[in-house]
PDB file of C-alpha atoms in Angstrom:
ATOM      1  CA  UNK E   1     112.252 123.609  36.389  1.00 65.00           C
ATOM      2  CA  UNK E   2     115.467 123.234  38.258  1.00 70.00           C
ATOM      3  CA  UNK E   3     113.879 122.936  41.436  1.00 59.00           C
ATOM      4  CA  UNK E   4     111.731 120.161  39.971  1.00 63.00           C
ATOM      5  CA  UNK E   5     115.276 118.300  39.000  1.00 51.00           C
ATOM      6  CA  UNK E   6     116.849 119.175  42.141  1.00 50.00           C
ATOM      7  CA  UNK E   7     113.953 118.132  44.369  1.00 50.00           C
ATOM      8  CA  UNK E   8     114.218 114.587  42.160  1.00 49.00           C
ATOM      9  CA  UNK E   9     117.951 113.961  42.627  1.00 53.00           C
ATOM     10  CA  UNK E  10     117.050 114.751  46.626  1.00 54.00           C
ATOM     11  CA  UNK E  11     114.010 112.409  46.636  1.00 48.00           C
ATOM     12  CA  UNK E  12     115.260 108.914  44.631  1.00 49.00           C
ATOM     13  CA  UNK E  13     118.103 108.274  46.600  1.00 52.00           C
ATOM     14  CA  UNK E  14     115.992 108.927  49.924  1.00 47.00           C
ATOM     15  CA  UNK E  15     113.836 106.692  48.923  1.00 46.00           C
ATOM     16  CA  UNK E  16     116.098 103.776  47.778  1.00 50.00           C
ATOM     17  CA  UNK E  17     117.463 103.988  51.130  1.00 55.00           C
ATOM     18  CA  UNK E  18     114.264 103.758  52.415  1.00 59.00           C
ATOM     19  CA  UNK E  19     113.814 100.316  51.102  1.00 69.00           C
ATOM     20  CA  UNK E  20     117.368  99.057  52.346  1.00 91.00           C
ATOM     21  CA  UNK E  21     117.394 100.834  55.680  1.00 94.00           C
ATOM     22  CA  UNK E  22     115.253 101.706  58.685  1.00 92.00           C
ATOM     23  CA  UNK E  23     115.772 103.582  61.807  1.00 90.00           C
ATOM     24  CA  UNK E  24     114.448 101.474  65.244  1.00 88.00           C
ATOM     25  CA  UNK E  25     114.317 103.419  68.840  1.00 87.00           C
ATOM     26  CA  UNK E  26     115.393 101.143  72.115  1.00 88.00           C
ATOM     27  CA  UNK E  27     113.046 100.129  74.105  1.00 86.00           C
ATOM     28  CA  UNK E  28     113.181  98.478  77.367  1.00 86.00           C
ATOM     29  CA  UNK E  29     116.523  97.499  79.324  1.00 89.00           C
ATOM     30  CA  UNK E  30     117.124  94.187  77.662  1.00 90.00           C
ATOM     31  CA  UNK E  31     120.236  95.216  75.920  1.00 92.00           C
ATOM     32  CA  UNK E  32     122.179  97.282  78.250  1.00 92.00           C
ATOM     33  CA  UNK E  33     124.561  98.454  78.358  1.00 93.00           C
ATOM     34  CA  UNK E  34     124.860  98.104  74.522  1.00 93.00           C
ATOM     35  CA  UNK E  35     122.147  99.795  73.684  1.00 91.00           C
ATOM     36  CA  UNK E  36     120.365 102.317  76.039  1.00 90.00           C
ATOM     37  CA  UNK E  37     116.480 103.290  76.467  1.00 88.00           C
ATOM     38  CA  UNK E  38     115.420 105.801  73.743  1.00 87.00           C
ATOM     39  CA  UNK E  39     119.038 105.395  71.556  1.00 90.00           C
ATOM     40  CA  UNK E  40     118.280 105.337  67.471  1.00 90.00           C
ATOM     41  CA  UNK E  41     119.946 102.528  65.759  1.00 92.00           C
ATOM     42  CA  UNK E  42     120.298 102.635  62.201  1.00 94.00           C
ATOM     43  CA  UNK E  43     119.042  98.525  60.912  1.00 95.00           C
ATOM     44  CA  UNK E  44     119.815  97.397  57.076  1.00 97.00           C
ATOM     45  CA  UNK E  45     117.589  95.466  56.110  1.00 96.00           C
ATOM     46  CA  UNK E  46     118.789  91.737  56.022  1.00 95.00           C
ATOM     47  CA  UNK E  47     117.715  88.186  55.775  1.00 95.00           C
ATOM     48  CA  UNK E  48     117.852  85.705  58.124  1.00 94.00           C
ATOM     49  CA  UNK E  49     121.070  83.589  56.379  1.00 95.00           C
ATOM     50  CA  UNK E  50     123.043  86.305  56.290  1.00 96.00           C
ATOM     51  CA  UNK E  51     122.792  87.237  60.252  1.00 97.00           C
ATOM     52  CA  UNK E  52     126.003  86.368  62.001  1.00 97.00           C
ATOM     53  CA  UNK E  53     126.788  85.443  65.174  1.00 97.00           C
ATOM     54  CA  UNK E  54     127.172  88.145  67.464  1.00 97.00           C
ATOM     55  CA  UNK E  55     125.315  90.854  65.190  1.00 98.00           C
ATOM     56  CA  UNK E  56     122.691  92.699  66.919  1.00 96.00           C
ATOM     57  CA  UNK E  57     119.182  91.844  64.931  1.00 96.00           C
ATOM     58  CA  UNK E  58     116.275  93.277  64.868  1.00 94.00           C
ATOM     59  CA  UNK E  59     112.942  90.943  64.190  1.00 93.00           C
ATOM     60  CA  UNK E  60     109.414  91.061  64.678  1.00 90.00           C
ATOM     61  CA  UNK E  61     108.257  90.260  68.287  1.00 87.00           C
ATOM     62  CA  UNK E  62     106.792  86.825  68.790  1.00 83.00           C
ATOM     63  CA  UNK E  63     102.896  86.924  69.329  1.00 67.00           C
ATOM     64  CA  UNK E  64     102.062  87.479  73.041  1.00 45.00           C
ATOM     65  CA  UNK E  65      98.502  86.300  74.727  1.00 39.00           C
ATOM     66  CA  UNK E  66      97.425  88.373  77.844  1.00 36.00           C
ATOM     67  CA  UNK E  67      98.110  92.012  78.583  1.00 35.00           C
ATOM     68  CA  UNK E  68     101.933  92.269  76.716  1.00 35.00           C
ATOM     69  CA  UNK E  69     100.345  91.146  73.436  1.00 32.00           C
ATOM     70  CA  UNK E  70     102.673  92.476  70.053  1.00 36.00           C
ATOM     71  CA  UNK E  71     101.307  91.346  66.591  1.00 34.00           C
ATOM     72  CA  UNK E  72     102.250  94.243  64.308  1.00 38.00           C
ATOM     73  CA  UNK E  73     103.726  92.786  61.333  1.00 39.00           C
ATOM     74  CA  UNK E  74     107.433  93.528  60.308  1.00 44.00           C
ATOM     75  CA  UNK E  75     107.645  97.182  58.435  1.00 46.00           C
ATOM     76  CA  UNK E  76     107.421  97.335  55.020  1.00 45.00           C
ATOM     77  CA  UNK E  77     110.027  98.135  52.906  1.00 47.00           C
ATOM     78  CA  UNK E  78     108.778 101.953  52.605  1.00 44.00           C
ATOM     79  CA  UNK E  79     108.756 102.450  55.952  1.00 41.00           C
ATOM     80  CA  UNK E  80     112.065 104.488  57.827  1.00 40.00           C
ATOM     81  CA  UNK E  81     111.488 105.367  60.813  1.00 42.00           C
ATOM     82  CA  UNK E  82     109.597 102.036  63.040  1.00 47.00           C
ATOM     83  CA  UNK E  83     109.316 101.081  66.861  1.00 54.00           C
ATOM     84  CA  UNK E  84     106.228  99.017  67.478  1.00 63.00           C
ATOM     85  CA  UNK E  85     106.221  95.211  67.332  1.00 83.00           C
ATOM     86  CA  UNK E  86     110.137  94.684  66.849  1.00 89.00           C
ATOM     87  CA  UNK E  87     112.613  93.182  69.447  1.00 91.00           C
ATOM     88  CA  UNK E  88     115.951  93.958  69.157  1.00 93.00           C
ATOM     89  CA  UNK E  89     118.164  91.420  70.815  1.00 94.00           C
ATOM     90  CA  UNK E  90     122.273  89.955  70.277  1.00 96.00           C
ATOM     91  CA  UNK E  91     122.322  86.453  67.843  1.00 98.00           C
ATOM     92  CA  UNK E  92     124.175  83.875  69.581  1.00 98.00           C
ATOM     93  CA  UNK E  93     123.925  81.286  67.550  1.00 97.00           C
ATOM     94  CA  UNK E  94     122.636  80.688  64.050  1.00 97.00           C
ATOM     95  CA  UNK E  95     121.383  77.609  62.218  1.00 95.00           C
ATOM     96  CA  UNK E  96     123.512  74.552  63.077  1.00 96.00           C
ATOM     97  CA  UNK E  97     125.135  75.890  66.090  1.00 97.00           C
ATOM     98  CA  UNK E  98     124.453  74.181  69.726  1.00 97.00           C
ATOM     99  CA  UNK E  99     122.647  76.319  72.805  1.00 97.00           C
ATOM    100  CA  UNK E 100     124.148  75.925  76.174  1.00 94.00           C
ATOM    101  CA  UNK E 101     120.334  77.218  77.247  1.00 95.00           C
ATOM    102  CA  UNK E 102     116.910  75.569  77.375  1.00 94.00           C
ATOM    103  CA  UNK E 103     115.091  76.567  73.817  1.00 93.00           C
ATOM    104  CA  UNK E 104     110.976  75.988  74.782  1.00 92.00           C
ATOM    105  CA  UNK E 105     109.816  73.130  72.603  1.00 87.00           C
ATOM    106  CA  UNK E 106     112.830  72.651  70.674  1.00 90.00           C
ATOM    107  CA  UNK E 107     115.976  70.930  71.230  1.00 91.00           C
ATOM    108  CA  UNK E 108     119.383  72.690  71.511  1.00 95.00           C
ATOM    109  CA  UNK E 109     120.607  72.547  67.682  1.00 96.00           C
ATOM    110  CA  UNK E 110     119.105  75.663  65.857  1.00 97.00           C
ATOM    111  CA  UNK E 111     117.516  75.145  63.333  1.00 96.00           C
ATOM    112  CA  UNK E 112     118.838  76.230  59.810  1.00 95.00           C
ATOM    113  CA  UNK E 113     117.815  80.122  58.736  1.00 94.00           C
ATOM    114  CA  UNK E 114     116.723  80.230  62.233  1.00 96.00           C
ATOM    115  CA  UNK E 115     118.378  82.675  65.138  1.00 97.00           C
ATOM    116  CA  UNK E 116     118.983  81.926  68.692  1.00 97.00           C
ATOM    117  CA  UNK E 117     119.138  85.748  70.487  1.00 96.00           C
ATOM    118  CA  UNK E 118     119.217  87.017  74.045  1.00 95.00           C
ATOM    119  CA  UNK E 119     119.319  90.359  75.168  1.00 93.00           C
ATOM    120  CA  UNK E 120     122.781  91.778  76.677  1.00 94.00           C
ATOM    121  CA  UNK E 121     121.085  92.152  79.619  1.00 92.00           C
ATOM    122  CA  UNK E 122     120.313  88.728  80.331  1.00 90.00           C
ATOM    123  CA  UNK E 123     118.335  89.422  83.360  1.00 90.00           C
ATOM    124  CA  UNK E 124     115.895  91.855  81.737  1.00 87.00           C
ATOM    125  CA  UNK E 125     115.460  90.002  78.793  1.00 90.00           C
ATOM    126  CA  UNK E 126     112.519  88.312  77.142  1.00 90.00           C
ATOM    127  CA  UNK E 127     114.542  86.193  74.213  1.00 92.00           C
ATOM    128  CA  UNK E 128     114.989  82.827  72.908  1.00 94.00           C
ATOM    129  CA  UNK E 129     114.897  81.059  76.525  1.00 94.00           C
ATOM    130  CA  UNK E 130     110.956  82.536  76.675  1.00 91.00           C
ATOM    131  CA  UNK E 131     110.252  81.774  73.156  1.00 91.00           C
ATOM    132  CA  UNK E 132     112.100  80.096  71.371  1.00 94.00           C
ATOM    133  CA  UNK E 133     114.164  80.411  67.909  1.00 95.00           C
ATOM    134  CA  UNK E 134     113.612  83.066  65.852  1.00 95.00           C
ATOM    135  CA  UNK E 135     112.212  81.993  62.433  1.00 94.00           C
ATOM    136  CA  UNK E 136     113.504  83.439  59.035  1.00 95.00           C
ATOM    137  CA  UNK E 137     110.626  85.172  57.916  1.00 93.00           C
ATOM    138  CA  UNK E 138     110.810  87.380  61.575  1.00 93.00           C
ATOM    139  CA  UNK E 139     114.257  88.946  61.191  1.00 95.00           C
ATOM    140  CA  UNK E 140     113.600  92.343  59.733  1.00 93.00           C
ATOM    141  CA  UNK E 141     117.715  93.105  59.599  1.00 95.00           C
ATOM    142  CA  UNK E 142     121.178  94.241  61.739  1.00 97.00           C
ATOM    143  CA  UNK E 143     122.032  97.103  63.709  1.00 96.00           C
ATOM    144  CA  UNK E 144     124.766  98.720  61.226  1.00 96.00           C
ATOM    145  CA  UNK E 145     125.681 101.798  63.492  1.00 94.00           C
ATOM    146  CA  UNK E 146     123.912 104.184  66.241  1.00 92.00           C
ATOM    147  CA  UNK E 147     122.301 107.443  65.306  1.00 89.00           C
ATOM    148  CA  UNK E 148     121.755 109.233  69.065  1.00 74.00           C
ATOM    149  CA  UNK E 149     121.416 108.764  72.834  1.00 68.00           C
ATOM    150  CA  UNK E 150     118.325 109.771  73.939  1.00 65.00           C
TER     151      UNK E 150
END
């Protein structure tokens, strides 16, 4: 009986956190030296509106024709630990704020609730200059803290 209590009080806060946080791997070079290949970042869950400017965000990856194609869907809420199909990339401007880069087929005012990002590593980086703003509905949350090199 007391291990059936015990495992509970474990077990409901795990999973509460679970809902508000989720645990990406790096990928690529995109954000060095912020962020290194294989590195664990801890993300809380956000939405777009409350991203600020200079926050690291994590979103789902724009769909991709040819042989790069991503078009996994953002992770649900139950999920912790998630790599595939989200970019993880530096906001630099948010709704209402000017780009001093060319946005494809949009103008250089973001839109509101939408994200401008690029990568640290601007060279490296596939971001909003490839395509475009990020739309509300994409932005999965925030880097709140690292959890590991690689």
């Amino acid at each position: 009986m007391i291990f059936i209590v015990v495992a509970a009080l474990v077990a409901v806060p795990f999973w509460a956190l679970r809902k508000r946080y989720l645990v990406v791997t790096v990928r690529g070079y995109s954000m060095r030296p912020s962020y290194l290949p294989g590195e664990k970042v801890l993300v809380r869950r956000t939405a777009a509106a409350k991203v600020r400017r200079g926050q690291t965000v994590v979103f789902e990856a724009p769909g991709r024709t040819g042989e790069g194609a991503v078009a996994e869907a953002a992770p649900p809420p139950g999920s912790f630990v998630v790599d595939v199909g989200l970019l993880i990339k530096r906001a630099v401007a948010t709704g209402g704020d000017r780009v001093d880069f060319p946005v494809p087929g949009t103008g250089p005012v973001v839109p509101e609730g939408h994200l401008a990002v690029r990568g640290d590593n601007v060279d490296e980086s596939f971001d909003s200059r490839d395509f475009g703003y990020v739309t509300p509905e994409r932005v999965v949350g925030v880097v709140v803290r690292r959890l590991g090199a690689p």
